[in-house]
CSV table of C-alpha atoms and ligand atoms in Angstrom, one decimal:
chain,number,residue,atom,x,y,z
Y,1,MET,CA,96.9,149.8,81.3
Y,2,ASP,CA,97.2,150.7,77.6
Y,3,TYR,CA,99.5,153.4,76.3
Y,4,LEU,CA,99.7,155.6,73.3
Y,5,LEU,CA,103.3,156.8,72.6
Y,6,ARG,CA,102.8,160.1,70.8
Y,7,SER,CA,105.0,161.4,68.0
Y,8,GLY,CA,108.3,159.5,68.8
Y,9,ARG,CA,110.9,158.8,66.1
Y,10,VAL,CA,109.9,155.1,65.6
Y,11,ILE,CA,112.7,152.9,64.2
Y,12,ASP,CA,112.3,149.3,63.3
Y,13,VAL,CA,114.8,147.6,61.0
Y,14,SER,CA,113.3,144.1,61.3
Y,15,ARG,CA,111.0,144.3,58.3
Y,16,LYS,CA,111.4,141.8,55.6
Y,17,GLY,CA,112.9,142.9,52.3
Y,18,GLY,CA,115.3,145.2,54.2
Y,19,GLU,CA,113.0,148.2,54.2
Y,20,PHE,CA,113.5,150.3,57.3
Y,21,LEU,CA,110.8,152.0,59.3
Y,22,ASP,CA,112.1,155.3,60.5
Y,23,ALA,CA,109.4,158.0,60.9
Y,24,GLU,CA,107.7,160.2,63.4
Y,25,LEU,CA,104.7,158.1,64.4
Y,26,ASP,CA,102.3,157.3,67.2
Y,27,LEU,CA,102.4,153.8,68.6
Y,28,LEU,CA,99.4,152.2,70.4
Y,29,VAL,CA,100.0,149.5,73.0
Y,30,ARG,CA,96.9,147.4,74.0
Y,31,ASP,CA,96.7,144.3,76.1
Y,32,GLY,CA,100.5,144.0,76.2
Y,33,LYS,CA,100.8,144.0,72.4
Y,34,ILE,CA,101.7,146.5,69.7
Y,35,ALA,CA,98.2,147.3,68.4
Y,36,GLU,CA,98.9,150.0,65.8
Y,37,LEU,CA,101.4,152.4,64.3
Y,38,GLY,CA,100.4,155.5,62.5
Y,39,LYS,CA,100.2,159.3,62.3
Y,40,GLY,CA,97.6,161.1,64.4
Y,41,LEU,CA,96.2,158.0,66.1
Y,42,LYS,CA,93.2,158.7,68.3
Y,43,ALA,CA,93.7,157.6,71.9
Y,44,PRO,CA,90.9,155.3,72.8
Y,45,ALA,CA,89.2,155.9,76.2
Y,46,GLY,CA,91.3,154.9,79.2
Y,47,VAL,CA,94.6,154.9,77.3
Y,48,ARG,CA,97.4,156.8,78.8
Y,49,VAL,CA,99.1,159.2,76.3
Y,50,ILE,CA,102.8,159.6,76.6
Y,51,ASP,CA,104.6,162.4,74.8
Y,52,ALA,CA,107.5,160.8,72.9
Y,53,ALA,CA,108.3,163.8,70.7
Y,54,GLY,CA,112.0,164.2,70.0
Y,55,LYS,CA,112.6,160.7,71.5
Y,56,LEU,CA,113.6,157.4,69.9
Y,57,VAL,CA,111.1,154.6,70.1
Y,58,LEU,CA,112.8,151.3,69.5
Y,59,PRO,CA,112.0,147.6,70.0
Y,60,GLY,CA,113.1,146.4,73.4
Y,61,LEU,CA,116.8,145.5,73.1
Y,62,VAL,CA,118.0,141.9,72.8
Y,63,ASP,CA,121.1,140.7,74.6
Y,64,VAL,CA,122.3,137.2,73.9
Y,65,HIS,CA,125.1,137.1,76.4
Y,66,VAL,CA,124.3,137.7,80.1
Y,67,HIS,CA,125.3,136.1,83.4
Y,68,LEU,CA,122.4,136.3,85.9
Y,69,ARG,CA,124.1,134.1,88.5
Y,70,GLU,CA,120.9,132.4,89.6
Y,71,PRO,CA,120.9,129.7,90.8
Y,72,GLY,CA,123.8,129.6,93.2
Y,73,GLN,CA,125.5,133.0,93.3
Y,74,GLU,CA,122.7,135.3,94.2
Y,75,TYR,CA,125.0,137.5,96.2
Y,76,LYS,CA,126.4,138.8,92.9
Y,77,GLU,CA,123.1,139.0,90.9
Y,78,ASP,CA,119.8,137.2,90.6
Y,79,ILE,CA,117.1,137.0,88.0
Y,80,GLU,CA,115.2,139.8,89.7
Y,81,SER,CA,118.1,142.3,90.0
Y,82,GLY,CA,119.4,141.3,86.6
Y,83,SER,CA,116.0,142.0,85.1
Y,84,ARG,CA,115.8,145.4,86.7
Y,85,SER,CA,119.3,146.3,85.5
Y,86,ALA,CA,118.3,145.1,82.0
Y,87,ALA,CA,115.1,147.2,82.1
Y,88,ALA,CA,117.2,150.3,83.1
Y,89,GLY,CA,119.3,149.6,80.0
Y,90,GLY,CA,116.4,149.2,77.7
Y,91,ILE,CA,116.9,145.4,77.4
Y,92,THR,CA,113.8,143.3,77.4
Y,93,THR,CA,115.2,140.0,76.2
Y,94,MET,CA,118.2,138.3,77.6
Y,95,CYS,CA,119.9,134.9,77.0
Y,96,CYS,CA,121.6,133.8,80.2
Y,97,MET,CA,124.7,131.7,80.3
Y,98,PRO,CA,124.8,128.3,82.0
Y,99,ASN,CA,127.8,128.9,84.3
Y,100,THR,CA,125.5,129.0,87.3
Y,101,ARG,CA,125.8,126.7,90.4
Y,102,PRO,CA,124.6,124.2,89.6
Y,103,VAL,CA,125.4,124.5,86.0
Y,104,ASN,CA,122.5,124.7,83.6
Y,105,ASP,CA,123.3,121.4,81.9
Y,106,CYS,CA,119.9,119.6,82.4
Y,107,ARG,CA,116.2,120.2,82.3
Y,108,THR,CA,115.8,120.8,86.0
Y,109,VAL,CA,118.0,123.9,86.0
Y,110,THR,CA,116.6,125.2,82.7
Y,111,ASP,CA,113.0,124.8,84.1
Y,112,LEU,CA,114.0,126.7,87.3
Y,113,ILE,CA,115.4,129.6,85.4
Y,114,MET,CA,112.4,129.8,83.1
Y,115,ARG,CA,110.0,129.6,86.1
Y,116,ARG,CA,111.9,132.1,88.2
Y,117,SER,CA,112.0,134.6,85.3
Y,118,ARG,CA,108.3,134.3,84.6
Y,119,GLU,CA,107.6,134.9,88.3
Y,120,VAL,CA,109.8,138.0,88.3
Y,121,GLY,CA,108.3,139.2,85.0
Y,122,GLY,CA,110.9,141.9,84.5
Y,123,ALA,CA,112.3,140.7,81.2
Y,124,ARG,CA,112.2,137.8,78.8
Y,125,VAL,CA,114.9,135.4,79.9
Y,126,LEU,CA,115.9,132.7,77.5
Y,127,PRO,CA,118.5,130.3,78.9
Y,128,ILE,CA,121.6,128.9,77.1
Y,129,GLY,CA,122.4,125.3,78.1
Y,130,ALA,CA,125.8,123.9,78.8
Y,131,ILE,CA,127.7,122.1,76.0
Y,132,SER,CA,129.4,119.8,78.5
Y,133,LYS,CA,128.2,118.3,81.7
Y,134,GLY,CA,129.3,120.6,84.6
Y,135,LEU,CA,131.2,122.7,82.0
Y,136,GLU,CA,133.9,120.1,82.5
Y,137,GLY,CA,134.7,119.7,78.8
Y,138,LYS,CA,134.4,115.9,79.0
Y,139,SER,CA,131.0,114.7,78.0
Y,140,LEU,CA,128.1,116.3,76.3
Y,141,ALA,CA,125.1,117.6,78.2
Y,142,GLU,CA,121.6,116.5,77.2
Y,143,PHE,CA,120.8,119.1,74.5
Y,144,GLY,CA,117.4,117.6,73.7
Y,145,GLU,CA,115.8,117.8,77.1
Y,146,MET,CA,117.2,121.3,77.7
Y,147,LYS,CA,115.8,122.3,74.3
Y,148,ASP,CA,112.4,121.0,75.3
Y,149,ALA,CA,112.6,123.0,78.5
Y,150,GLY,CA,113.4,126.2,76.5
Y,151,ILE,CA,117.1,126.7,75.8
Y,152,VAL,CA,118.0,128.7,72.7
Y,153,ALA,CA,121.7,127.8,72.3
Y,154,VAL,CA,124.5,125.8,73.9
Y,155,SER,CA,127.7,127.2,75.3
Y,156,ASP,CA,130.4,126.4,78.0
Y,157,ASP,CA,131.0,130.2,78.2
Y,158,GLY,CA,133.5,131.2,80.8
Y,159,ARG,CA,135.4,128.2,79.5
Y,160,PRO,CA,136.3,127.2,76.0
Y,161,VAL,CA,135.6,123.7,74.6
Y,162,MET,CA,139.3,122.8,74.4
Y,163,ASP,CA,138.8,119.3,73.1
Y,164,ALA,CA,138.4,119.3,69.3
Y,165,GLY,CA,136.8,115.9,69.4
Y,166,LEU,CA,134.2,117.1,71.9
Y,167,MET,CA,133.6,120.2,69.8
Y,168,ARG,CA,133.0,118.1,66.7
Y,169,ARG,CA,130.4,116.0,68.6
Y,170,ALA,CA,128.8,119.2,70.1
Y,171,LEU,CA,128.4,120.7,66.6
Y,172,GLU,CA,126.9,117.5,65.2
Y,173,TYR,CA,124.6,117.0,68.1
Y,174,ALA,CA,123.5,120.7,68.2
Y,175,LYS,CA,122.7,120.6,64.5
Y,176,THR,CA,120.1,117.9,65.0
Y,177,PHE,CA,118.3,120.2,67.4
Y,178,ASP,CA,118.9,123.4,65.4
Y,179,LEU,CA,120.8,125.0,68.3
Y,180,PRO,CA,123.6,127.4,67.7
Y,181,VAL,CA,126.9,126.5,69.4
Y,182,VAL,CA,128.4,129.5,71.2
Y,183,GLN,CA,132.1,129.3,71.8
Y,184,HIS,CA,134.2,131.1,74.4
Y,185,ALA,CA,137.2,131.0,72.2
Y,186,GLU,CA,140.3,130.9,74.3
Y,187,ASP,CA,143.2,128.4,73.8
Y,188,LEU,CA,144.0,127.8,77.5
Y,189,GLN,CA,147.6,126.8,76.8
Y,190,LEU,CA,148.3,130.0,74.9
Y,191,ALA,CA,146.4,132.1,77.4
Y,192,GLU,CA,148.1,130.3,80.4
Y,193,GLY,CA,148.8,132.7,83.2
Y,194,GLY,CA,147.8,135.8,81.3
Y,195,VAL,CA,145.6,138.2,83.3
Y,196,MET,CA,145.4,140.9,80.6
Y,197,ASN,CA,146.2,141.4,76.9
Y,198,GLU,CA,149.8,140.6,75.9
Y,199,GLY,CA,151.5,143.6,74.5
Y,200,GLU,CA,153.2,146.9,75.3
Y,201,VAL,CA,150.9,147.9,78.2
Y,202,ALA,CA,151.2,144.5,80.0
Y,203,THR,CA,155.0,144.8,79.6
Y,204,ARG,CA,155.0,148.3,80.9
Y,205,ILE,CA,152.9,147.6,84.0
Y,206,GLY,CA,154.4,144.3,84.7
Y,207,LEU,CA,151.4,142.0,84.4
Y,208,ARG,CA,151.4,138.7,82.5
Y,209,GLY,CA,149.6,138.9,79.2
Y,210,GLN,CA,147.8,136.5,77.0
Y,211,PRO,CA,148.1,136.9,73.2
Y,212,PRO,CA,145.2,137.7,70.8
Y,213,GLN,CA,146.0,134.4,69.0
Y,214,ALA,CA,144.7,132.5,72.0
Y,215,GLU,CA,141.3,133.5,70.7
Y,216,SER,CA,141.8,133.4,66.9
Y,217,ILE,CA,143.6,130.1,66.8
Y,218,MET,CA,140.5,128.5,68.5
Y,219,VAL,CA,138.2,130.3,66.1
Y,220,ALA,CA,140.2,129.0,63.1
Y,221,ARG,CA,140.0,125.4,64.4
Y,222,ASP,CA,136.3,125.7,65.0
Y,223,ILE,CA,135.7,127.1,61.5
Y,224,GLU,CA,137.3,123.9,60.2
Y,225,LEU,CA,134.9,121.9,62.3
Y,226,VAL,CA,131.9,124.0,61.0
Y,227,GLU,CA,133.0,123.4,57.4
Y,228,TRP,CA,133.0,119.7,58.3
Y,229,THR,CA,129.7,119.5,60.3
Y,230,GLY,CA,127.6,122.3,58.8
Y,231,ALA,CA,126.4,123.3,62.3
Y,232,GLN,CA,125.6,126.8,63.4
Y,233,TYR,CA,128.6,128.4,65.2
Y,234,HIS,CA,128.8,131.7,67.1
Y,235,VAL,CA,131.8,133.4,68.6
Y,236,ALA,CA,131.0,134.9,71.9
Y,237,HIS,CA,132.6,138.2,72.9
Y,238,ALA,CA,134.9,138.3,69.8
Y,239,SER,CA,137.7,140.7,70.6
Y,240,THR,CA,140.5,140.6,68.0
Y,241,GLY,CA,141.2,141.7,64.5
Y,242,ARG,CA,142.3,138.2,63.5
Y,243,THR,CA,139.0,136.8,64.7
Y,244,MET,CA,137.2,139.3,62.6
Y,245,ASP,CA,139.2,138.3,59.5
Y,246,LEU,CA,138.4,134.7,60.1
Y,247,VAL,CA,134.7,135.3,60.6
Y,248,ARG,CA,134.5,137.6,57.6
Y,249,ASP,CA,136.2,135.0,55.4
Y,250,ALA,CA,133.9,132.2,56.7
Y,251,LYS,CA,130.9,134.3,55.9
Y,252,ARG,CA,132.2,134.9,52.4
Y,253,ARG,CA,132.4,131.2,52.0
Y,254,GLY,CA,128.8,130.8,53.1
Y,255,LEU,CA,129.5,129.0,56.4
Y,256,PRO,CA,127.0,129.4,59.2
Y,257,VAL,CA,129.4,131.4,61.4
Y,258,SER,CA,128.5,134.5,63.3
Y,259,CYS,CA,129.9,136.6,66.1
Y,260,GLU,CA,129.1,139.2,68.8
Y,261,VAL,CA,131.1,142.1,70.1
Y,262,ALA,CA,130.8,143.4,73.7
Y,263,PRO,CA,130.6,147.1,74.3
Y,264,HIS,CA,133.7,147.0,76.6
Y,265,HIS,CA,135.8,145.7,73.7
Y,266,PHE,CA,134.8,148.4,71.3
Y,267,ALA,CA,134.8,151.2,73.9
Y,268,LEU,CA,138.0,150.4,75.9
Y,269,THR,CA,141.6,149.2,75.3
Y,270,ASP,CA,144.2,147.5,77.5
Y,271,GLU,CA,145.4,151.0,78.5
Y,272,ALA,CA,142.5,150.9,81.0
Y,273,CYS,CA,144.3,148.2,83.0
Y,274,ALA,CA,147.2,150.6,83.6
Y,275,THR,CA,145.8,151.6,87.0
Y,276,TYR,CA,145.4,148.0,88.1
Y,277,ASN,CA,141.7,148.6,88.4
Y,278,THR,CA,140.3,145.0,88.6
Y,279,ASP,CA,137.0,146.2,87.1
Y,280,MET,CA,139.0,146.2,83.9
Y,281,LYS,CA,139.8,142.5,84.1
Y,282,VAL,CA,137.7,140.5,81.7
Y,283,ALA,CA,137.9,137.4,79.6
Y,284,PRO,CA,138.7,137.8,76.8
Y,285,PRO,CA,140.9,140.8,78.0
Y,286,LEU,CA,140.6,144.4,76.8
Y,287,ARG,CA,142.8,144.5,73.7
Y,288,ALA,CA,145.2,146.9,72.0
Y,289,GLU,CA,143.9,149.9,70.0
Y,290,ARG,CA,144.7,148.1,66.7
Y,291,ASP,CA,142.3,145.3,67.6
Y,292,ARG,CA,139.7,147.8,68.8
Y,293,GLN,CA,139.9,149.5,65.4
Y,294,ALA,CA,139.4,146.2,63.6
Y,295,LEU,CA,136.3,145.6,65.7
Y,296,LEU,CA,134.9,149.0,64.6
Y,297,ALA,CA,135.5,148.1,61.0
Y,298,ALA,CA,133.8,144.8,61.5
Y,299,LEU,CA,130.8,146.4,63.2
Y,300,ALA,CA,130.5,148.6,60.2
Y,301,ASP,CA,131.0,146.1,57.4
Y,302,GLY,CA,128.5,143.5,58.6
Y,303,THR,CA,131.0,140.9,59.9
Y,304,VAL,CA,129.6,141.4,63.4
Y,305,ASP,CA,126.1,140.1,63.8
Y,306,CYS,CA,125.2,141.6,67.2
Y,307,ILE,CA,126.3,143.6,70.2
Y,308,ALA,CA,126.0,141.6,73.4
Y,309,THR,CA,127.0,142.7,76.8
Y,310,ASP,CA,128.6,139.7,78.5
Y,311,HIS,CA,127.2,141.3,81.7
Y,312,ALA,CA,129.2,139.5,84.4
Y,313,PRO,CA,128.5,140.7,87.9
Y,314,HIS,CA,131.1,140.1,90.6
Y,315,SER,CA,131.1,141.2,94.2
Y,316,GLU,CA,133.9,143.0,96.2
Y,317,VAL,CA,135.0,139.5,97.4
Y,318,GLU,CA,136.1,138.7,93.9
Y,319,LYS,CA,137.2,142.2,92.8
Y,320,ASP,CA,138.7,143.9,95.8
Y,321,VAL,CA,141.9,141.9,95.5
Y,322,GLU,CA,145.1,142.1,93.5
Y,323,PHE,CA,144.7,142.1,89.7
Y,324,ASP,CA,146.3,138.7,89.4
Y,325,CYS,CA,143.7,137.1,91.7
Y,326,ALA,CA,140.5,139.0,90.7
Y,327,SER,CA,137.7,137.3,88.8
Y,328,CYS,CA,137.1,138.2,85.2
Y,329,GLY,CA,133.9,140.1,84.3
Y,330,MET,CA,132.2,143.5,84.0
Y,331,LEU,CA,128.7,144.8,84.2
Y,332,GLY,CA,127.1,145.7,80.9
Y,333,LEU,CA,123.3,145.8,80.8
Y,334,GLU,CA,122.9,149.5,81.7
Y,335,THR,CA,125.6,150.9,79.5
Y,336,ALA,CA,125.3,149.0,76.2
Y,337,LEU,CA,122.9,151.4,74.6
Y,338,CYS,CA,124.7,154.6,75.4
Y,339,LEU,CA,128.0,153.1,74.3
Y,340,SER,CA,126.5,151.9,71.1
Y,341,LEU,CA,125.2,155.4,70.5
Y,342,GLU,CA,128.8,156.6,70.8
Y,343,LEU,CA,129.5,154.5,67.7
Y,344,VAL,CA,126.8,156.3,65.9
Y,345,ARG,CA,128.0,159.7,66.9
Y,346,ALA,CA,131.5,158.8,65.9
Y,347,GLY,CA,130.2,157.8,62.4
Y,348,VAL,CA,131.3,154.2,62.8
Y,349,ILE,CA,127.8,152.9,62.1
Y,350,ASP,CA,124.5,154.6,61.4
Y,351,LEU,CA,121.5,154.5,63.8
Y,352,HIS,CA,119.7,151.8,61.7
Y,353,ARG,CA,122.7,149.5,61.9
Y,354,MET,CA,122.9,150.1,65.6
Y,355,VAL,CA,119.3,149.1,66.1
Y,356,HIS,CA,119.9,146.0,64.0
Y,357,LEU,CA,122.8,145.0,66.1
Y,358,LEU,CA,120.8,145.4,69.3
Y,359,THR,CA,117.4,144.0,68.3
Y,360,CYS,CA,116.5,142.0,65.3
Y,361,GLY,CA,120.1,141.0,64.5
Y,362,PRO,CA,120.5,138.8,67.6
Y,363,ALA,CA,116.9,137.8,67.6
Y,364,ALA,CA,117.1,136.3,64.1
Y,365,LEU,CA,120.5,134.8,64.7
Y,366,PHE,CA,119.3,132.8,67.7
Y,367,SER,CA,115.8,132.2,66.3
Y,368,LEU,CA,114.3,133.7,69.4
Y,369,GLY,CA,110.9,133.7,67.8
Y,370,HIS,CA,108.5,136.0,66.1
Y,371,GLY,CA,107.7,139.3,67.7
Y,372,ILE,CA,111.1,139.7,69.4
Y,373,GLY,CA,113.3,142.6,68.3
Y,374,THR,CA,110.5,144.1,66.2
Y,375,LEU,CA,107.7,146.7,66.4
Y,376,ASP,CA,105.5,144.8,64.1
Y,377,PRO,CA,101.8,145.1,65.1
Y,378,GLY,CA,100.7,142.0,66.9
Y,379,SER,CA,104.1,141.6,68.6
Y,380,ALA,CA,104.6,141.7,72.3
Y,381,ALA,CA,105.0,145.4,73.3
Y,382,ASP,CA,108.6,145.3,74.2
Y,383,ILE,CA,109.6,148.9,73.7
Y,384,VAL,CA,112.3,151.3,74.8
Y,385,VAL,CA,111.9,155.1,74.7
Y,386,VAL,CA,115.3,156.9,74.6
Y,387,ASP,CA,116.5,160.4,74.8
Y,388,ALA,CA,119.5,160.1,72.6
Y,389,GLU,CA,120.9,163.5,73.5
Y,390,ALA,CA,120.6,163.4,77.3
Y,391,SER,CA,123.9,163.0,79.0
Y,392,TRP,CA,124.7,161.4,82.3
Y,393,THR,CA,127.6,160.0,84.2
Y,394,VAL,CA,128.0,156.3,84.9
Y,395,ASP,CA,128.1,155.8,88.6
Y,396,ARG,CA,128.8,152.4,90.1
Y,397,GLU,CA,126.8,153.3,93.2
Y,398,LYS,CA,123.6,153.8,91.1
Y,399,THR,CA,123.5,150.6,89.2
Y,400,PHE,CA,120.4,148.3,89.6
Y,401,SER,CA,122.7,145.3,89.6
Y,402,LYS,CA,123.7,143.7,92.9
Y,403,SER,CA,127.3,144.2,91.9
Y,404,LYS,CA,129.2,147.3,91.1
Y,405,ASN,CA,131.9,146.2,88.7
Y,406,THR,CA,131.3,148.5,85.9
Y,407,PRO,CA,134.5,149.6,84.0
Y,408,PHE,CA,132.7,152.8,82.9
Y,409,HIS,CA,132.4,154.4,86.3
Y,410,GLY,CA,132.8,158.2,85.9
Y,411,ARG,CA,132.4,158.1,82.1
Y,412,GLN,CA,130.2,160.8,80.6
Y,413,VAL,CA,127.8,159.2,78.2
Y,414,GLN,CA,124.9,160.3,76.1
Y,415,GLY,CA,121.6,158.4,75.6
Y,416,GLN,CA,119.2,157.9,78.5
Y,417,VAL,CA,116.4,155.3,78.7
Y,418,LEU,CA,113.2,157.2,79.6
Y,419,LEU,CA,110.9,154.2,79.6
Y,420,THR,CA,111.0,150.4,79.1
Y,421,LEU,CA,107.9,148.4,78.4
Y,422,PHE,CA,108.1,144.7,78.6
Y,423,ALA,CA,105.0,142.9,77.2
Y,424,GLY,CA,103.2,146.3,77.6
Y,425,ARG,CA,104.1,146.7,81.2
Y,426,PRO,CA,106.4,149.5,82.4
Y,427,VAL,CA,109.5,147.8,83.9
Y,428,PHE,CA,111.6,150.9,84.0
Y,429,ASP,CA,109.8,154.3,84.3
Y,430,PRO,CA,112.0,156.7,86.3
Y,431,LYS,CA,110.0,159.7,85.3
Y,432,GLY,CA,106.7,158.2,86.1
Y,433,LEU,CA,105.4,158.5,82.5
Y,434,CYS,CA,103.0,155.6,82.9
Y,435,ARG,CA,101.7,156.6,86.3
A,501,LIG,O1,134.9,138.0,81.9
A,501,LIG,C1,134.2,137.0,81.9
A,501,LIG,N1,133.4,136.7,82.9
A,501,LIG,N2,134.2,136.2,80.8
A,501,LIG,C2,133.6,135.1,80.8
A,501,LIG,O2,133.6,134.4,79.8
A,501,LIG,C3,132.8,134.6,81.9
A,501,LIG,C4,132.4,135.7,82.8
A,501,LIG,C5,131.8,135.3,84.1
A,501,LIG,O3,131.1,134.4,84.2
A,501,LIG,O4,132.2,136.0,85.1
A,502,LIG,ZN1,130.2,135.5,79.3
């Protein structure tokens, strides 16, 4: 089926030369591709016309940090449920982390993820391969064969690369394959025993904290290694003000250093842990307000390259336990867009910057290929239609994920996805607009 999205506010900030497209336009989708953009387009015969007046029409969102749990932990999530959750959040491209069982550290696992996601057809899934075999931090995985099979970056996410020697080799090796190295920056010795952020709240509620420096000290070390090797380095889920200072300074010096921020880190603080709700437990932990403010400044001034969810589903088995014992991680796919819109309404960033952070920013950073994160005619028709005003209440029982561990349960948010098209096919259409 082909579609004509009529009179939406079409925003695309991917165009070369920095000019932004932001206008009330019609958008024609034919054969799974964006065929034409313009005013007063005629609907060819057989094309379904969808009224998008007053709605945002954006490129499908790109999320470079997702845990899909397949293979091996399908009771938490699988590629199918994760893709459905993504579609409900307007996300059409996801990079999935390798901490599956078995770990994605070789061609076989990468192949399996690629094949499974093609069968499901709910989103574009681009795997990230492991840095070290088995995520054990001892010897490097085979970057070349995983790259052939389709990985777009390497990471040991969930665990840091503690060994500076191994990190040096990883950067050198990744550089020869043009793969970004994504670091889960956490000095395990400094973080030891900490189940939340170290600070006043942890002291008050009697939980062991881990200091923000556990993150920034590792980022500082890594930036030295980047200066040495010249490889592309990306800080996953950056959460502290000091990390932002280091990344800002590295960029100023022209180093290939980038970072992402997760919505939970800009929308919540460690105060959320005060009720011992294990859905608030995440690595890196929710930080103090001072750090959150520094993230907001860095989102605004260009230090942050993209917003990524770190969607990390866990079941009741891992979460319905004491705070100390609970697994780290939160759902994120369905709430990233409405939380990002909060930044716009609060005047932290403008809508164009938000679209950049959620679409072409991450796509360019990870060289995901032409036609991703853009509405350029000829691109795959990955499109999200959003009612930016509509409010709704986040409800853990209504998520499309197999897990329920959202930290935003009960939060009133604004910004509802009305339709998600992936390669021209409706993958989320709660109002039946395409029927
Ligand atoms: O909170 C987290 N959960 N942080 C990570 O880095 C890994 C993730 C997971 O896999 O559950
Ligand atoms: Zn992660």
